[in-house]
Amino acid sequence: MTSISRNRRTYENLMDLLQDLVKHAPNGLTADQVAERLGKAYPTLMNELNPAIDSHKFGLQLLIPLMEIVNSDLPAHYIAGARGGVFVRLPKSRCVEASAQHQCLIAVKEFGELVAQTADALSDNRLTEQDRKAILREGHEAVTAIMVLLKLMEVENG
């Protein structure tokens, strides 16, 4: 079973996560504003996002617009995790348009920082929570740099 956490709450299903994102949008919109921007009445939207109500269904075509409205990638992280993967947001076109050589250097630099952070954390033979967070941060930056390089190859050769 996949779960994802937000604000110290763990979600065991996607609908609970979506409902919470509507009620507590990261960008500060109210639930009524989110529903209005989706073209729905608030009670209808809440019923559609309630996994206990079978008579209302949230349309999959609204998932990406909802993510954009509330400014959250958490549903993508949840879905990727459920499939045994991870979601990596790629930077906007400024990095994708960079040369392949430049992006290779960035990827190598980020990987080097990941290895250095890991070596530092393991030097005293104990791994603290702060160490783990720093390693994860550096790891995500390295993976993102590599994904940007791959995306660049798609653009240049596509």
CSV table of N, CA and C in Angstrom, one decimal:
chain,number,residue,atom,x,y,z
A,1,MET,N,0.8,-1.2,0.0
A,1,MET,CA,0.0,0.0,0.0
A,1,MET,C,0.9,1.2,0.0
A,2,THR,N,0.5,2.2,-0.8
A,2,THR,CA,1.3,3.5,-0.9
A,2,THR,C,0.7,4.5,0.1
A,3,SER,N,1.6,5.2,0.7
A,3,SER,CA,1.1,6.4,1.5
A,3,SER,C,2.1,7.5,1.3
A,4,ILE,N,1.6,8.7,1.5
A,4,ILE,CA,2.4,9.9,1.4
A,4,ILE,C,2.0,10.8,2.6
A,5,SER,N,2.9,11.6,3.0
A,5,SER,CA,2.6,12.5,4.2
A,5,SER,C,2.7,13.9,3.8
A,6,ARG,N,1.8,14.7,4.4
A,6,ARG,CA,1.8,16.2,4.3
A,6,ARG,C,1.3,16.8,5.6
A,7,ASN,N,2.1,17.7,6.1
A,7,ASN,CA,1.7,18.4,7.3
A,7,ASN,C,1.4,17.4,8.4
A,8,ARG,N,2.3,16.4,8.6
A,8,ARG,CA,2.2,15.4,9.6
A,8,ARG,C,1.0,14.5,9.5
A,9,ARG,N,0.4,14.5,8.3
A,9,ARG,CA,-0.7,13.6,8.1
A,9,ARG,C,-0.3,12.6,7.0
A,10,THR,N,-0.7,11.3,7.2
A,10,THR,CA,-0.4,10.3,6.2
A,10,THR,C,-1.6,10.0,5.5
A,11,TYR,N,-1.6,9.9,4.1
A,11,TYR,CA,-2.7,9.6,3.3
A,11,TYR,C,-2.6,8.2,2.8
A,12,GLU,N,-3.5,7.3,3.0
A,12,GLU,CA,-3.5,5.9,2.5
A,12,GLU,C,-4.2,5.8,1.2
A,13,ASN,N,-4.9,6.9,0.7
A,13,ASN,CA,-5.5,6.8,-0.6
A,13,ASN,C,-5.5,8.2,-1.3
A,14,LEU,N,-5.5,8.2,-2.6
A,14,LEU,CA,-5.4,9.4,-3.3
A,14,LEU,C,-6.6,10.4,-3.1
A,15,MET,N,-7.8,9.9,-2.9
A,15,MET,CA,-8.9,10.7,-2.7
A,15,MET,C,-8.8,11.5,-1.4
A,16,ASP,N,-8.3,10.9,-0.3
A,16,ASP,CA,-8.1,11.6,0.9
A,16,ASP,C,-7.1,12.8,0.7
A,17,LEU,N,-6.0,12.5,0.0
A,17,LEU,CA,-5.0,13.5,-0.3
A,17,LEU,C,-5.6,14.6,-1.1
A,18,LEU,N,-6.4,14.3,-2.1
A,18,LEU,CA,-7.0,15.4,-3.0
A,18,LEU,C,-7.9,16.2,-2.2
A,19,GLN,N,-8.7,15.6,-1.3
A,19,GLN,CA,-9.7,16.3,-0.5
A,19,GLN,C,-9.0,17.2,0.4
A,20,ASP,N,-7.9,16.8,1.0
A,20,ASP,CA,-7.1,17.7,1.9
A,20,ASP,C,-6.5,18.8,1.2
A,21,LEU,N,-6.0,18.6,-0.1
A,21,LEU,CA,-5.4,19.6,-0.9
A,21,LEU,C,-6.4,20.7,-1.2
A,22,VAL,N,-7.7,20.3,-1.5
A,22,VAL,CA,-8.8,21.2,-1.7
A,22,VAL,C,-9.1,22.0,-0.5
A,23,LYS,N,-9.2,21.4,0.6
A,23,LYS,CA,-9.5,22.1,1.9
A,23,LYS,C,-8.4,23.0,2.4
A,24,HIS,N,-7.1,22.6,2.1
A,24,HIS,CA,-5.9,23.3,2.6
A,24,HIS,C,-4.9,23.5,1.5
A,25,ALA,N,-5.3,24.2,0.5
A,25,ALA,CA,-4.5,24.4,-0.7
A,25,ALA,C,-3.2,25.1,-0.3
A,26,PRO,N,-2.0,24.5,-0.8
A,26,PRO,CA,-0.7,25.1,-0.4
A,26,PRO,C,-0.6,26.6,-0.8
A,27,ASN,N,-1.3,27.0,-1.9
A,27,ASN,CA,-1.2,28.4,-2.3
A,27,ASN,C,-2.2,29.3,-1.6
A,28,GLY,N,-3.0,28.8,-0.6
A,28,GLY,CA,-3.8,29.7,0.2
A,28,GLY,C,-5.2,29.8,-0.3
A,29,LEU,N,-5.6,29.2,-1.4
A,29,LEU,CA,-7.0,29.4,-1.9
A,29,LEU,C,-7.9,28.6,-0.9
A,30,THR,N,-9.1,29.1,-0.8
A,30,THR,CA,-10.1,28.5,0.0
A,30,THR,C,-10.7,27.3,-0.8
A,31,ALA,N,-11.3,26.4,-0.1
A,31,ALA,CA,-11.9,25.2,-0.8
A,31,ALA,C,-13.0,25.7,-1.8
A,32,ASP,N,-13.8,26.7,-1.4
A,32,ASP,CA,-14.8,27.3,-2.3
A,32,ASP,C,-14.1,27.8,-3.6
A,33,GLN,N,-13.0,28.5,-3.5
A,33,GLN,CA,-12.3,29.1,-4.6
A,33,GLN,C,-11.8,27.9,-5.5
A,34,VAL,N,-11.3,26.9,-4.9
A,34,VAL,CA,-10.8,25.8,-5.7
A,34,VAL,C,-11.9,25.1,-6.5
A,35,ALA,N,-13.0,24.9,-5.8
A,35,ALA,CA,-14.2,24.3,-6.4
A,35,ALA,C,-14.7,25.2,-7.6
A,36,GLU,N,-14.8,26.4,-7.3
A,36,GLU,CA,-15.2,27.4,-8.4
A,36,GLU,C,-14.3,27.3,-9.6
A,37,ARG,N,-13.0,27.3,-9.4
A,37,ARG,CA,-12.1,27.3,-10.5
A,37,ARG,C,-12.1,26.0,-11.3
A,38,LEU,N,-12.6,24.9,-10.6
A,38,LEU,CA,-12.8,23.6,-11.3
A,38,LEU,C,-14.2,23.6,-11.9
A,39,GLY,N,-15.0,24.6,-11.7
A,39,GLY,CA,-16.3,24.6,-12.3
A,39,GLY,C,-17.3,23.7,-11.6
A,40,LYS,N,-17.1,23.6,-10.3
A,40,LYS,CA,-17.9,22.7,-9.4
A,40,LYS,C,-18.5,23.4,-8.2
A,41,ALA,N,-19.6,23.0,-7.7
A,41,ALA,CA,-20.1,23.5,-6.4
A,41,ALA,C,-19.2,22.8,-5.3
A,42,TYR,N,-19.0,23.5,-4.3
A,42,TYR,CA,-18.1,22.9,-3.2
A,42,TYR,C,-18.7,21.6,-2.7
A,43,PRO,N,-20.0,21.5,-2.4
A,43,PRO,CA,-20.5,20.2,-1.8
A,43,PRO,C,-20.3,19.0,-2.9
A,44,THR,N,-20.5,19.4,-4.1
A,44,THR,CA,-20.3,18.3,-5.2
A,44,THR,C,-18.9,17.9,-5.2
A,45,LEU,N,-18.0,18.8,-5.2
A,45,LEU,CA,-16.5,18.4,-5.3
A,45,LEU,C,-16.2,17.6,-4.1
A,46,MET,N,-16.6,18.0,-2.9
A,46,MET,CA,-16.3,17.2,-1.7
A,46,MET,C,-16.8,15.8,-1.7
A,47,ASN,N,-18.1,15.7,-2.3
A,47,ASN,CA,-18.7,14.4,-2.4
A,47,ASN,C,-17.9,13.5,-3.4
A,48,GLU,N,-17.4,14.1,-4.5
A,48,GLU,CA,-16.6,13.4,-5.5
A,48,GLU,C,-15.3,12.9,-4.9
A,49,LEU,N,-14.7,13.7,-4.0
A,49,LEU,CA,-13.4,13.3,-3.4
A,49,LEU,C,-13.6,12.5,-2.2
A,50,ASN,N,-14.8,12.1,-1.8
A,50,ASN,CA,-15.0,11.3,-0.6
A,50,ASN,C,-15.0,9.8,-1.1
A,51,PRO,N,-14.0,9.0,-0.7
A,51,PRO,CA,-14.0,7.6,-1.1
A,51,PRO,C,-15.1,6.8,-0.6
A,52,ALA,N,-15.8,7.3,0.4
A,52,ALA,CA,-16.9,6.5,1.0
A,52,ALA,C,-18.3,6.7,0.3
A,53,ILE,N,-18.3,7.7,-0.7
A,53,ILE,CA,-19.5,7.9,-1.4
A,53,ILE,C,-19.3,7.4,-2.8
A,54,ASP,N,-20.1,6.3,-3.2
A,54,ASP,CA,-20.0,5.7,-4.5
A,54,ASP,C,-20.8,6.4,-5.6
A,55,SER,N,-21.7,7.2,-5.2
A,55,SER,CA,-22.6,7.8,-6.2
A,55,SER,C,-22.0,9.0,-6.9
A,56,HIS,N,-20.9,9.5,-6.4
A,56,HIS,CA,-20.2,10.7,-7.0
A,56,HIS,C,-18.7,10.2,-7.3
A,57,LYS,N,-18.2,10.6,-8.5
A,57,LYS,CA,-16.9,10.2,-8.9
A,57,LYS,C,-16.1,11.5,-9.4
A,58,PHE,N,-14.9,11.6,-8.9
A,58,PHE,CA,-14.1,12.7,-9.4
A,58,PHE,C,-13.5,12.3,-10.7
A,59,GLY,N,-13.7,13.2,-11.7
A,59,GLY,CA,-13.2,12.9,-13.0
A,59,GLY,C,-11.7,13.0,-13.2
A,60,LEU,N,-11.1,12.0,-13.7
A,60,LEU,CA,-9.6,11.9,-13.9
A,60,LEU,C,-9.1,13.1,-14.7
A,61,GLN,N,-10.0,13.6,-15.6
A,61,GLN,CA,-9.5,14.8,-16.4
A,61,GLN,C,-9.4,16.0,-15.6
A,62,LEU,N,-9.8,16.0,-14.4
A,62,LEU,CA,-9.7,17.2,-13.5
A,62,LEU,C,-8.5,17.1,-12.6
A,63,LEU,N,-7.8,16.0,-12.6
A,63,LEU,CA,-6.6,15.9,-11.7
A,63,LEU,C,-5.5,16.9,-12.0
A,64,ILE,N,-5.1,17.0,-13.2
A,64,ILE,CA,-4.0,18.0,-13.5
A,64,ILE,C,-4.5,19.4,-13.3
A,65,PRO,N,-5.7,19.8,-13.7
A,65,PRO,CA,-6.2,21.2,-13.4
A,65,PRO,C,-6.2,21.4,-11.9
A,66,LEU,N,-6.7,20.4,-11.1
A,66,LEU,CA,-6.7,20.6,-9.6
A,66,LEU,C,-5.3,20.8,-9.1
A,67,MET,N,-4.3,20.0,-9.6
A,67,MET,CA,-2.9,20.2,-9.1
A,67,MET,C,-2.4,21.6,-9.4
A,68,GLU,N,-2.8,22.1,-10.6
A,68,GLU,CA,-2.3,23.4,-11.0
A,68,GLU,C,-3.0,24.5,-10.2
A,69,ILE,N,-4.3,24.3,-9.9
A,69,ILE,CA,-5.1,25.3,-9.1
A,69,ILE,C,-4.5,25.4,-7.7
A,70,VAL,N,-4.2,24.3,-7.1
A,70,VAL,CA,-3.8,24.3,-5.7
A,70,VAL,C,-2.2,24.4,-5.6
A,71,ASN,N,-1.6,24.3,-6.7
A,71,ASN,CA,-0.1,24.4,-6.8
A,71,ASN,C,0.6,23.3,-6.0
A,72,SER,N,0.2,22.0,-6.3
A,72,SER,CA,0.8,20.9,-5.6
A,72,SER,C,1.1,19.8,-6.5
A,73,ASP,N,2.3,19.2,-6.3
A,73,ASP,CA,2.6,17.9,-7.1
A,73,ASP,C,2.4,16.7,-6.2
A,74,LEU,N,1.9,16.8,-5.0
A,74,LEU,CA,1.7,15.6,-4.1
A,74,LEU,C,1.0,14.5,-4.8
A,75,PRO,N,-0.1,14.8,-5.6
A,75,PRO,CA,-0.8,13.6,-6.2
A,75,PRO,C,0.2,12.9,-7.2
A,76,ALA,N,1.0,13.6,-7.9
A,76,ALA,CA,2.0,12.9,-8.8
A,76,ALA,C,3.0,12.1,-8.0
A,77,HIS,N,3.4,12.6,-6.8
A,77,HIS,CA,4.3,11.8,-5.9
A,77,HIS,C,3.6,10.5,-5.4
A,78,TYR,N,2.3,10.7,-5.1
A,78,TYR,CA,1.5,9.6,-4.6
A,78,TYR,C,1.4,8.5,-5.7
A,79,ILE,N,1.0,8.9,-6.9
A,79,ILE,CA,0.8,8.0,-8.0
A,79,ILE,C,2.1,7.3,-8.3
A,80,ALA,N,3.2,8.1,-8.5
A,80,ALA,CA,4.5,7.5,-8.8
A,80,ALA,C,4.9,6.5,-7.7
A,81,GLY,N,4.7,6.8,-6.4
A,81,GLY,CA,5.1,5.9,-5.4
A,81,GLY,C,4.3,4.6,-5.4
A,82,ALA,N,3.0,4.7,-5.8
A,82,ALA,CA,2.1,3.5,-5.9
A,82,ALA,C,2.6,2.6,-7.0
A,83,ARG,N,3.3,3.2,-8.0
A,83,ARG,CA,3.9,2.4,-9.1
A,83,ARG,C,5.3,2.0,-8.9
A,84,GLY,N,5.9,2.3,-7.7
A,84,GLY,CA,7.2,2.0,-7.4
A,84,GLY,C,8.2,2.9,-7.9
A,85,GLY,N,7.8,4.1,-8.3
A,85,GLY,CA,8.7,5.1,-8.8
A,85,GLY,C,8.7,6.4,-8.0
A,86,VAL,N,9.3,7.4,-8.6
A,86,VAL,CA,9.3,8.7,-8.0
A,86,VAL,C,9.0,9.8,-9.0
A,87,PHE,N,8.5,10.9,-8.5
A,87,PHE,CA,8.1,12.0,-9.4
A,87,PHE,C,9.2,13.0,-9.3
A,88,VAL,N,9.7,13.5,-10.4
A,88,VAL,CA,10.7,14.5,-10.4
A,88,VAL,C,10.2,15.7,-11.3
A,89,ARG,N,10.1,16.8,-10.7
A,89,ARG,CA,9.7,18.0,-11.5
A,89,ARG,C,10.9,18.6,-12.2
A,90,LEU,N,10.8,18.7,-13.5
A,90,LEU,CA,11.9,19.2,-14.2
A,90,LEU,C,11.8,20.8,-14.2
A,91,PRO,N,12.9,21.4,-14.2
A,91,PRO,CA,12.9,22.9,-14.3
A,91,PRO,C,12.4,23.4,-15.6
A,92,LYS,N,11.9,24.6,-15.6
A,92,LYS,CA,11.4,25.2,-16.8
A,92,LYS,C,12.4,25.2,-17.9
A,93,SER,N,12.1,25.7,-19.1
A,93,SER,CA,12.9,25.6,-20.3
A,93,SER,C,14.3,26.2,-20.2
A,94,ARG,N,14.5,27.1,-19.3
A,94,ARG,CA,15.9,27.7,-19.2
A,94,ARG,C,16.9,26.6,-19.1
A,95,CYS,N,16.7,25.6,-18.3
A,95,CYS,CA,17.7,24.5,-18.2
A,95,CYS,C,17.6,23.5,-19.3
A,96,VAL,N,16.4,23.2,-19.8
A,96,VAL,CA,16.3,22.3,-20.9
A,96,VAL,C,16.9,22.8,-22.1
A,97,GLU,N,17.0,24.1,-22.3
A,97,GLU,CA,17.6,24.7,-23.5
A,97,GLU,C,19.1,24.8,-23.4
A,98,ALA,N,19.7,24.5,-22.3
A,98,ALA,CA,21.1,24.6,-22.1
A,98,ALA,C,21.8,23.5,-23.0
A,99,SER,N,23.0,23.7,-23.2
A,99,SER,CA,23.8,22.7,-24.1
A,99,SER,C,23.9,21.4,-23.3
A,100,ALA,N,24.0,20.3,-24.1
A,100,ALA,CA,24.2,19.0,-23.5
A,100,ALA,C,25.5,19.0,-22.6
A,101,GLN,N,26.5,19.6,-23.1
A,101,GLN,CA,27.8,19.6,-22.4
A,101,GLN,C,27.7,20.3,-21.1
A,102,HIS,N,27.0,21.5,-21.1
A,102,HIS,CA,26.8,22.2,-19.8
A,102,HIS,C,26.0,21.4,-18.8
A,103,GLN,N,24.9,20.7,-19.3
A,103,GLN,CA,24.0,19.9,-18.5
A,103,GLN,C,24.8,18.7,-17.9
A,104,CYS,N,25.7,18.1,-18.7
A,104,CYS,CA,26.5,17.0,-18.2
A,104,CYS,C,27.3,17.5,-17.0
A,105,LEU,N,27.9,18.6,-17.1
A,105,LEU,CA,28.7,19.2,-16.0
A,105,LEU,C,27.9,19.4,-14.8
A,106,ILE,N,26.7,19.9,-15.0
A,106,ILE,CA,25.8,20.1,-13.8
A,106,ILE,C,25.4,18.8,-13.2
A,107,ALA,N,25.1,17.7,-14.0
A,107,ALA,CA,24.8,16.4,-13.4
A,107,ALA,C,25.9,15.8,-12.7
A,108,VAL,N,27.1,15.9,-13.2
A,108,VAL,CA,28.3,15.4,-12.5
A,108,VAL,C,28.5,16.1,-11.2
A,109,LYS,N,28.4,17.4,-11.2
A,109,LYS,CA,28.6,18.3,-10.0
A,109,LYS,C,27.6,17.8,-8.9
A,110,GLU,N,26.3,17.7,-9.3
A,110,GLU,CA,25.3,17.3,-8.4
A,110,GLU,C,25.5,15.9,-7.8
A,111,PHE,N,25.9,15.0,-8.7
A,111,PHE,CA,26.2,13.6,-8.2
A,111,PHE,C,27.4,13.7,-7.2
A,112,GLY,N,28.4,14.5,-7.6
A,112,GLY,CA,29.6,14.6,-6.7
A,112,GLY,C,29.2,15.1,-5.3
A,113,GLU,N,28.2,16.1,-5.3
A,113,GLU,CA,27.8,16.6,-4.0
A,113,GLU,C,27.0,15.6,-3.2
A,114,LEU,N,26.3,14.7,-3.9
A,114,LEU,CA,25.5,13.6,-3.3
A,114,LEU,C,26.6,12.7,-2.6
A,115,VAL,N,27.6,12.3,-3.3
A,115,VAL,CA,28.6,11.3,-2.8
A,115,VAL,C,29.3,12.0,-1.6
A,116,ALA,N,29.7,13.3,-1.8
A,116,ALA,CA,30.4,14.0,-0.7
A,116,ALA,C,29.5,14.0,0.6
A,117,GLN,N,28.2,14.4,0.4
A,117,GLN,CA,27.3,14.5,1.5
A,117,GLN,C,27.2,13.1,2.2
A,118,THR,N,27.1,12.1,1.4
A,118,THR,CA,27.0,10.7,2.0
A,118,THR,C,28.2,10.3,2.7
A,119,ALA,N,29.4,10.6,2.1
A,119,ALA,CA,30.6,10.3,2.8
A,119,ALA,C,30.8,11.0,4.1
A,120,ASP,N,30.4,12.3,4.1
A,120,ASP,CA,30.5,13.1,5.4
A,120,ASP,C,29.6,12.5,6.4
A,121,ALA,N,28.4,12.1,6.0
A,121,ALA,CA,27.4,11.6,7.0
A,121,ALA,C,27.9,10.3,7.6
A,122,LEU,N,28.5,9.5,6.8
A,122,LEU,CA,28.9,8.1,7.2
A,122,LEU,C,30.3,8.1,7.9
A,123,SER,N,31.0,9.3,7.9
A,123,SER,CA,32.3,9.3,8.5
A,123,SER,C,32.4,9.0,10.0
A,124,ASP,N,31.4,9.3,10.7
A,124,ASP,CA,31.4,9.0,12.2
A,124,ASP,C,30.6,7.7,12.5
A,125,ASN,N,30.3,6.9,11.5
A,125,ASN,CA,29.6,5.6,11.7
A,125,ASN,C,28.2,5.7,12.3
A,126,ARG,N,27.6,6.9,12.2
A,126,ARG,CA,26.2,7.0,12.7
A,126,ARG,C,25.5,8.0,11.7
A,127,LEU,N,24.3,7.6,11.4
A,127,LEU,CA,23.5,8.4,10.4
A,127,LEU,C,22.3,9.0,11.2
A,128,THR,N,22.4,10.3,11.3
A,128,THR,CA,21.3,11.1,12.0
A,128,THR,C,20.2,11.4,11.0
A,129,GLU,N,19.1,11.8,11.6
A,129,GLU,CA,17.9,12.2,10.7
A,129,GLU,C,18.3,13.4,9.9
A,130,GLN,N,19.1,14.3,10.4
A,130,GLN,CA,19.6,15.5,9.6
A,130,GLN,C,20.5,15.0,8.5
A,131,ASP,N,21.3,14.0,8.7
A,131,ASP,CA,22.2,13.4,7.7
A,131,ASP,C,21.3,12.8,6.6
A,132,ARG,N,20.3,12.1,7.0
A,132,ARG,CA,19.4,11.4,6.0
A,132,ARG,C,18.7,12.5,5.1
A,133,LYS,N,18.2,13.6,5.7
A,133,LYS,CA,17.5,14.6,5.0
A,133,LYS,C,18.5,15.3,4.0
A,134,ALA,N,19.7,15.5,4.4
A,134,ALA,CA,20.7,16.2,3.6
A,134,ALA,C,21.0,15.3,2.4
A,135,ILE,N,21.2,14.0,2.7
A,135,ILE,CA,21.5,13.0,1.6
A,135,ILE,C,20.3,13.0,0.6
A,136,LEU,N,19.1,12.9,1.1
A,136,LEU,CA,17.9,12.9,0.2
A,136,LEU,C,17.8,14.1,-0.6
A,137,ARG,N,18.1,15.3,0.0
A,137,ARG,CA,18.1,16.5,-0.8
A,137,ARG,C,19.1,16.5,-1.9
A,138,GLU,N,20.3,16.1,-1.6
A,138,GLU,CA,21.4,16.1,-2.6
A,138,GLU,C,21.0,15.0,-3.7
A,139,GLY,N,20.4,13.9,-3.2
A,139,GLY,CA,20.1,12.9,-4.2
A,139,GLY,C,19.0,13.3,-5.2
A,140,HIS,N,18.0,14.0,-4.6
A,140,HIS,CA,16.9,14.6,-5.5
A,140,HIS,C,17.5,15.6,-6.5
A,141,GLU,N,18.4,16.4,-6.0
A,141,GLU,CA,19.1,17.4,-6.9
A,141,GLU,C,19.9,16.7,-8.0
A,142,ALA,N,20.6,15.6,-7.7
A,142,ALA,CA,21.3,14.8,-8.7
A,142,ALA,C,20.4,14.2,-9.7
A,143,VAL,N,19.3,13.6,-9.2
A,143,VAL,CA,18.4,12.9,-10.1
A,143,VAL,C,17.7,13.9,-11.0
A,144,THR,N,17.4,15.1,-10.5
A,144,THR,CA,16.8,16.1,-11.3
A,144,THR,C,17.7,16.6,-12.4
A,145,ALA,N,19.0,16.8,-12.1
A,145,ALA,CA,20.0,17.2,-13.1
A,145,ALA,C,20.1,16.1,-14.2
A,146,ILE,N,20.1,14.9,-13.8
A,146,ILE,CA,20.2,13.8,-14.8
A,146,ILE,C,18.9,13.8,-15.7
A,147,MET,N,17.8,14.0,-15.1
A,147,MET,CA,16.5,14.0,-15.8
A,147,MET,C,16.5,15.2,-16.8
A,148,VAL,N,17.0,16.3,-16.4
A,148,VAL,CA,17.1,17.5,-17.3
A,148,VAL,C,17.9,17.1,-18.5
A,149,LEU,N,19.0,16.5,-18.2
A,149,LEU,CA,19.9,16.1,-19.3
A,149,LEU,C,19.2,15.1,-20.3
A,150,LEU,N,18.4,14.2,-19.8
A,150,LEU,CA,17.7,13.3,-20.6
A,150,LEU,C,16.6,14.0,-21.4
A,151,LYS,N,15.9,14.9,-20.7
A,151,LYS,CA,14.9,15.7,-21.4
A,151,LYS,C,15.5,16.6,-22.5
A,152,LEU,N,16.7,17.1,-22.3
A,152,LEU,CA,17.4,17.9,-23.3
A,152,LEU,C,17.7,17.0,-24.5
A,153,MET,N,18.0,15.7,-24.3
A,153,MET,CA,18.3,14.8,-25.4
A,153,MET,C,17.0,14.6,-26.2
A,154,GLU,N,15.9,14.5,-25.5
A,154,GLU,CA,14.6,14.3,-26.2
A,154,GLU,C,14.3,15.5,-27.1
A,155,VAL,N,14.5,16.7,-26.6
A,155,VAL,CA,14.2,17.9,-27.3
A,155,VAL,C,15.1,18.1,-28.5
A,156,GLU,N,16.4,17.9,-28.3
A,156,GLU,CA,17.4,18.1,-29.4
A,156,GLU,C,17.3,17.0,-30.5
A,157,ASN,N,16.9,15.8,-30.1
A,157,ASN,CA,16.8,14.7,-31.0
A,157,ASN,C,15.4,14.3,-31.4
A,158,GLY,N,14.4,15.0,-30.8
A,158,GLY,CA,13.0,14.6,-31.0
A,158,GLY,C,12.5,15.2,-32.2
